[in-house]
């Protein structure tokens, strides 16, 4: 979940379900998409509110290139940040762009509720339609295998982000980041004792807290939901969930935890960029957001990225990402235009050398430069990922040598998808428990998790 997300990956709120959708068509002159003779205008998700001007400039330049390639299509960009709690109302009110982004956790629900358009015909016409990583594409497919959303960006695994300067200041080797949770705890305490800066921070606001608690449980071999035959069962009482919560209590007892229970996705990024703490977990692609939204450069943050510790049997890393979708009442012409934009903005740079270089060149030549080369999991194949990275090697400006702890294992570390039923709602049940243990390490976790498990099962049963 990223919320979003993100992404991520935006991360707040519980999805309000509704069967309403409002995308303009030729029959609805009040909408955002209009046809003018043979010319069509569509609105598309742009950057998050508050993005750096250089990121906006880079997007504007790509829009100009798109409109030169497709003179019959006008693109209007719109600031956009996914919020599950407001999506249905925004869709009903016609305030969403025609092409918008959703986290992987919500694609299936939106498909089932008729809240995104069937774009199967348009996607199947793309030259690389058969080359998608099937495990990644699966989240955007309906039960009968039609394409409703495509993986677009920030396909990530949760990883550990760390401030290399604080490691150095505390006498730790930044080139040897922690590989176990015990080592994370020890490093956090060493950093706090030596520098006075908290060694670790945890997202705990709204669903972001449940998202990251789930990632921590996965990394210890636990699950928050399992499929038993044809039935999904809530497993919030899994020992790994409790162990992950106790870890936060231990950090608090050590005095090394940032004592802020109100950090969401954007908040924790801002705090990290400002050097307010040394380590946190989030999607492996966060460096791009740090540059885009927080003004991070190689000069003002000595950034490090390493794999999330995997301890115990069945351990793995929670994966997710952002998918591009089209508003449900789009006409065939609007869907054609929308998929052309999705191809151009999100995907062609991964499979076409000229597009890859054009995109990287624009980003790298901004002042200050935008991130080029941030590690992500492959939307297509590992081989294609490595090929496309080679195309843009002259423009890569992210500190890949400081990300080796992640990139060395990113294709071998097991990636586990988010729970299939009542995902966001279950995150909503978990984050208050995260906040509780961060406030009082002696809280009765067994009782809290048992009650949350009962509620989660009811939500799973309701979801069907």
XYZ file of C-alpha atoms in Angstrom:
464
model
C 0.000 0.000 0.000
C 1.356 3.239 -0.657
C -0.441 5.094 -0.357
C -0.234 6.642 -1.755
C 1.622 4.107 -2.020
C 2.257 6.435 -2.852
C 3.269 5.686 -2.999
C 3.322 4.863 -1.660
C 3.089 4.516 -2.060
C -0.478 7.650 -0.393
C -1.467 5.802 2.386
C -4.313 7.020 4.331
C -7.925 6.206 4.803
C -10.267 3.309 4.353
C -11.731 2.809 0.897
C -15.267 4.086 0.619
C -17.046 1.757 -1.732
C -19.525 3.096 -4.206
C -20.698 2.285 -7.656
C -20.549 5.865 -8.900
C -18.189 7.146 -11.493
C -18.095 10.404 -13.310
C -15.820 10.846 -16.241
C -16.807 13.272 -18.921
C -17.896 12.005 -22.306
C -19.118 13.667 -25.481
C -22.611 13.461 -23.962
C -21.508 15.271 -20.792
C -20.208 18.735 -21.696
C -19.652 19.511 -18.005
C -16.875 16.918 -17.708
C -13.131 17.234 -18.028
C -12.678 15.402 -21.349
C -13.876 17.201 -24.423
C -13.841 16.502 -28.105
C -13.278 19.410 -30.489
C -13.679 18.110 -33.983
C -11.027 15.451 -34.343
C -9.109 16.702 -31.296
C -9.648 15.246 -27.831
C -8.610 16.544 -24.424
C -7.993 14.336 -21.419
C -6.876 15.171 -17.905
C -4.148 13.035 -16.395
C -2.661 12.580 -12.944
C 0.350 14.796 -12.615
C 2.540 15.198 -9.555
C 1.639 15.367 -5.900
C 0.705 18.764 -4.467
C 3.833 20.592 -3.370
C 6.177 18.930 -5.860
C 9.394 20.789 -6.617
C 9.108 23.151 -9.598
C 11.840 21.271 -11.456
C 9.710 18.123 -11.330
C 6.753 20.082 -12.692
C 8.920 21.488 -15.475
C 10.079 18.004 -16.435
C 6.480 16.797 -16.651
C 5.477 19.808 -18.753
C 8.284 19.104 -21.185
C 7.162 15.491 -21.577
C 3.589 16.683 -22.204
C 4.883 18.889 -25.018
C 6.692 15.922 -26.535
C 3.559 13.783 -26.285
C 1.367 16.401 -27.952
C 3.924 16.762 -30.738
C 3.747 13.006 -31.292
C -0.067 12.919 -31.036
C -1.312 16.287 -32.342
C -4.939 15.140 -32.080
C -4.680 14.798 -28.271
C -4.384 17.581 -25.703
C -3.120 16.678 -22.236
C -4.114 18.623 -19.152
C -2.197 17.624 -16.014
C -3.783 17.773 -12.583
C -2.138 17.631 -9.163
C -3.004 14.256 -7.723
C -2.534 12.265 -4.552
C -4.380 8.984 -4.049
C -6.525 8.890 -0.920
C -8.705 5.825 -0.541
C -10.937 7.671 1.927
C -11.997 10.256 -0.663
C -11.756 8.335 -3.935
C -15.419 7.412 -4.337
C -16.583 10.954 -3.569
C -14.019 12.466 -5.938
C -15.051 10.052 -8.666
C -18.727 10.798 -8.163
C -18.053 14.536 -8.107
C -16.040 14.459 -11.323
C -12.882 15.854 -9.724
C -10.618 12.935 -10.617
C -8.492 13.095 -13.760
C -9.389 10.798 -16.643
C -6.123 8.898 -16.114
C -5.339 8.394 -12.457
C -3.128 6.292 -10.214
C -4.176 3.712 -7.626
C -2.139 1.490 -5.305
C -2.050 -2.241 -5.965
C -4.051 -2.868 -2.793
C -7.157 -1.278 -4.304
C -7.210 -2.287 -7.957
C -9.271 -5.446 -7.448
C -11.920 -3.659 -5.395
C -12.211 -0.861 -7.955
C -12.597 -3.409 -10.753
C -15.304 -5.305 -8.860
C -17.176 -2.078 -8.130
C -17.077 -0.787 -11.706
C -15.011 2.226 -10.652
C -12.356 1.934 -13.378
C -12.662 1.302 -17.098
C -12.001 -1.861 -19.068
C -8.940 -0.942 -21.163
C -8.151 -4.477 -22.297
C -8.640 -3.765 -26.009
C -6.368 -0.729 -25.925
C -3.620 -2.358 -23.848
C -3.598 -5.470 -26.029
C -2.648 -3.247 -28.983
C 0.628 -2.206 -27.347
C 3.669 -3.858 -28.912
C 4.821 -5.159 -25.517
C 1.403 -6.299 -24.277
C 2.585 -9.894 -23.930
C 5.800 -8.970 -22.122
C 4.462 -7.806 -18.753
C 5.706 -9.581 -15.659
C 2.572 -11.712 -15.064
C 2.892 -11.512 -11.287
C 2.900 -7.725 -11.471
C 0.152 -7.400 -14.095
C -2.162 -9.715 -12.123
C -3.296 -6.966 -9.756
C -4.802 -5.057 -12.676
C -6.812 -7.942 -14.140
C -10.481 -8.750 -13.632
C -11.560 -12.239 -12.605
C -12.037 -13.088 -16.289
C -8.549 -11.872 -17.204
C -9.317 -8.502 -18.788
C -6.967 -5.574 -18.229
C -8.402 -2.733 -16.160
C -5.188 -1.244 -14.767
C -1.535 -1.527 -15.684
C 1.544 -1.372 -13.467
C 2.832 2.114 -13.992
C 5.557 3.106 -11.552
C 7.003 2.579 -8.125
C 6.727 -1.195 -8.200
C 8.511 -1.720 -4.963
C 9.481 -3.961 -2.118
C 9.593 -2.468 1.354
C 13.183 -1.705 2.327
C 15.207 -0.017 5.063
C 16.255 3.579 4.422
C 19.094 5.043 6.467
C 21.111 8.201 6.962
C 24.731 7.286 6.271
C 26.120 10.411 7.952
C 24.399 9.548 11.236
C 25.847 6.040 10.990
C 29.316 7.506 10.507
C 28.865 10.039 13.309
C 27.931 7.182 15.644
C 31.008 5.162 14.704
C 29.066 2.679 12.561
C 30.121 1.601 9.072
C 27.521 2.939 6.608
C 28.682 0.385 4.040
C 27.642 -2.406 6.413
C 24.029 -1.597 7.301
C 21.987 -3.883 9.584
C 20.920 -7.248 8.180
C 18.829 -8.464 11.137
C 16.228 -6.778 13.326
C 18.520 -7.214 16.342
C 21.184 -5.284 14.452
C 18.647 -2.566 13.570
C 17.806 -2.187 17.261
C 21.463 -2.076 18.256
C 22.309 0.495 15.567
C 19.343 2.665 16.544
C 20.502 2.765 20.177
C 24.133 3.417 19.235
C 23.090 6.335 17.028
C 20.847 7.846 19.709
C 23.483 7.480 22.409
C 26.249 8.926 20.245
C 24.439 11.716 18.408
C 21.252 12.425 20.349
C 19.236 11.798 17.182
C 16.572 9.037 17.352
C 17.818 5.968 15.553
C 14.464 4.793 14.209
C 11.057 6.159 13.209
C 7.806 4.374 12.406
C 4.853 5.407 10.323
C 1.881 5.190 12.655
C -0.686 7.599 11.254
C -3.775 6.032 9.723
C -3.321 3.080 7.394
C 0.365 3.765 6.881
C 1.023 2.303 10.325
C -0.832 -0.914 9.505
C 0.963 -1.123 6.177
C 4.412 -0.957 7.730
C 3.486 -3.263 10.616
C 2.400 -5.835 8.018
C 5.730 -5.432 6.212
C 7.564 -6.003 9.491
C 5.509 -9.138 10.181
C 6.198 -10.503 6.676
C 9.911 -9.993 7.245
C 9.678 -12.215 10.343
C 7.817 -14.982 8.515
C 4.329 -13.909 9.600
C 1.138 -13.106 7.739
C -1.912 -10.993 8.503
C -4.173 -13.097 6.277
C -3.985 -16.585 4.765
C -5.994 -18.526 2.195
C -7.301 -21.833 3.558
C -8.878 -23.655 0.627
C -11.344 -21.112 -0.736
C -11.582 -19.159 2.503
C -9.514 -16.178 3.603
C -8.679 -16.140 7.292
C -7.444 -13.203 9.352
C -4.211 -13.989 11.208
C -3.439 -10.820 13.130
C -2.633 -12.994 16.131
C 0.341 -14.443 14.237
C 3.348 -14.351 16.610
C 5.325 -12.339 14.063
C 2.794 -9.495 14.241
C 3.202 -9.324 18.025
C 6.982 -9.603 17.723
C 7.006 -6.658 15.308
C 5.017 -4.582 17.783
C 7.248 -5.610 20.668
C 10.224 -4.446 18.607
C 8.765 -0.934 18.644
C 8.248 -1.191 22.391
C 11.867 -2.267 22.787
C 13.063 0.733 20.772
C 11.013 3.025 22.973
C 12.445 1.383 26.093
C 15.934 1.924 24.638
C 15.157 5.604 24.092
C 16.028 5.270 20.398
C 12.542 5.557 18.848
C 11.261 8.861 17.504
C 8.275 9.404 19.782
C 5.849 10.684 17.184
C 2.761 8.554 16.567
C 1.409 10.915 13.897
C 3.771 10.193 11.029
C 2.167 9.366 7.713
C 3.933 8.619 4.428
C 4.715 12.226 3.563
C 5.531 13.160 7.158
C 8.119 10.442 7.629
C 9.776 11.350 4.323
C 10.008 15.001 5.368
C 11.454 14.089 8.745
C 14.046 11.785 7.221
C 15.055 14.391 4.640
C 15.568 16.864 7.501
C 17.814 14.450 9.428
C 15.407 14.046 12.328
C 16.088 10.295 12.645
C 18.397 7.688 11.181
C 16.273 4.782 9.864
C 12.760 3.917 8.706
C 11.023 1.424 6.448
C 9.064 2.236 3.305
C 8.966 1.344 -0.384
C 12.341 0.838 -2.044
C 11.558 3.636 -4.513
C 11.281 6.439 -1.943
C 14.433 8.231 -3.081
C 12.528 9.616 -6.064
C 9.875 11.119 -3.776
C 12.561 12.522 -1.477
C 14.077 14.357 -4.435
C 10.767 15.332 -5.990
C 8.920 16.504 -2.890
C 11.573 17.159 -0.248
C 14.397 18.738 -2.220
C 16.890 15.984 -1.381
C 20.169 16.049 -3.273
C 23.403 14.124 -2.947
C 24.818 17.175 -1.170
C 22.185 17.581 1.554
C 21.466 13.958 2.512
C 23.917 11.074 2.650
C 21.281 8.519 1.721
C 21.514 4.755 2.145
C 19.185 1.935 1.112
C 19.357 -1.687 2.197
C 17.126 -4.734 2.181
C 14.584 -5.265 4.913
C 15.895 -7.892 7.336
C 14.379 -11.309 6.651
C 14.381 -13.454 9.772
C 12.887 -16.929 10.040
C 11.079 -19.405 7.802
C 8.645 -18.040 5.184
C 10.013 -14.533 5.635
C 9.855 -12.141 2.747
C 9.352 -8.545 1.781
C 6.000 -6.887 1.242
C 5.631 -5.665 -2.321
C 3.274 -3.232 -3.971
C 3.149 -0.393 -6.420
C 1.197 2.140 -8.398
C -1.163 1.253 -11.258
C -2.579 3.510 -13.935
C -6.320 3.359 -14.550
C -8.934 5.181 -16.579
C -12.189 6.660 -15.321
C -15.063 4.216 -15.884
C -17.332 6.217 -18.188
C -14.612 7.120 -20.668
C -15.611 6.771 -24.298
C -13.679 4.478 -26.604
C -11.879 7.520 -28.031
C -10.953 8.743 -24.563
C -9.676 5.309 -23.611
C -7.563 5.217 -26.764
C -6.043 8.587 -25.841
C -5.620 7.570 -22.217
C -3.684 4.397 -23.023
C -1.488 6.324 -25.437
C -0.600 8.617 -22.518
C -0.057 5.668 -20.164
C 2.246 4.125 -22.754
C 4.171 7.362 -23.266
C 4.444 8.617 -19.683
C 4.803 5.398 -17.727
C 5.808 2.429 -19.862
C 7.556 3.185 -23.147
C 10.670 4.409 -21.361
C 11.068 0.866 -20.015
C 10.979 -0.839 -23.412
C 12.046 1.799 -25.955
C 15.582 3.159 -25.909
C 14.743 6.512 -27.481
C 11.950 7.145 -24.979
C 14.118 5.965 -22.103
C 16.889 8.393 -23.012
C 14.483 11.273 -23.674
C 12.825 10.846 -20.274
C 16.107 10.450 -18.387
C 17.688 13.416 -20.158
C 14.853 15.760 -19.200
C 14.951 14.682 -15.560
C 18.731 14.835 -15.262
C 19.007 18.267 -16.873
C 16.615 20.028 -14.506
C 18.098 22.446 -11.988
C 18.353 20.828 -9.526
C 18.258 17.427 -11.275
C 15.427 14.996 -10.658
C 16.159 11.382 -9.725
C 17.145 9.009 -12.526
C 17.767 5.318 -11.841
C 16.006 4.752 -8.501
C 15.724 0.968 -8.012
C 12.285 -0.542 -8.651
C 11.063 -4.068 -9.239
C 10.646 -4.896 -12.945
C 7.300 -4.296 -14.621
C 8.594 -6.487 -17.413
C 11.518 -8.901 -16.960
C 14.725 -8.638 -14.982
C 16.609 -8.691 -18.279
C 14.546 -5.828 -19.699
C 15.036 -3.858 -16.481
C 18.804 -4.220 -16.730
C 18.739 -3.365 -20.438
C 16.734 -0.186 -19.864
C 19.071 0.830 -17.036
C 21.952 0.448 -19.460
C 20.246 2.772 -21.945
C 20.199 5.609 -19.423
C 23.477 4.939 -17.627
C 24.886 8.312 -18.711
C 22.040 10.067 -16.868
C 21.743 7.944 -13.714
C 22.272 10.298 -10.777
C 20.992 8.379 -7.768
C 23.637 7.050 -5.346
C 23.504 3.422 -6.503
C 26.752 2.663 -4.687
C 24.915 3.541 -1.452
C 21.981 1.288 -2.353
C 23.888 -1.959 -2.829
C 22.449 -3.515 0.317
C 19.133 -3.553 -1.530
C 20.076 -3.879 -5.193
C 22.351 -6.860 -4.515
C 19.355 -8.926 -3.361
C 16.340 -7.228 -4.955
C 15.752 -10.042 -7.445
C 16.403 -12.874 -4.997
C 14.543 -11.699 -1.890
C 11.031 -13.209 -1.733
C 8.387 -10.564 -2.455
C 5.006 -11.190 -0.844
C 1.885 -9.338 -2.040
C -0.425 -7.494 0.277
C -3.438 -9.309 1.682
C -6.153 -9.990 -0.885
C -9.264 -9.101 1.151
C -10.153 -6.010 3.216
C -6.570 -4.828 2.910
C -6.950 -1.149 3.704
C -9.595 -1.835 6.323
C -7.256 -4.223 8.126
C -4.478 -1.649 8.045
C -6.986 0.667 9.662
C -7.437 -1.814 12.508
C -3.702 -2.192 13.049
C -2.428 1.360 13.168
C -4.030 2.206 16.550
C -2.158 -0.775 18.011
C 1.079 0.568 16.558
C 0.355 3.902 18.203
C -0.538 2.189 21.478
C 2.727 0.257 21.835
C 4.766 3.300 20.813
C 3.073 5.155 23.645
C 3.065 2.371 26.238
C 5.332 -0.666 25.670
C 3.436 -2.501 28.410
C 0.092 -2.416 26.603
C -1.765 -5.761 26.348
C -0.894 -6.679 22.767
C -2.576 -10.087 22.916
C -5.933 -8.553 23.767
C -5.631 -5.787 21.180
C -4.621 -8.171 18.399
C -7.337 -10.675 19.267
C -10.012 -7.982 19.018
C -8.542 -6.623 15.774
C -8.427 -10.155 14.340
C -12.127 -10.656 15.028
C -12.947 -7.387 13.316
C -10.656 -8.154 10.386
C -12.323 -11.529 9.834
C -15.724 -9.844 9.752
C -14.471 -7.424 7.114
C -12.960 -10.262 5.081
C -16.246 -12.188 5.211
C -18.133 -9.092 4.169
C -15.782 -8.513 1.236
C -16.536 -12.060 0.019
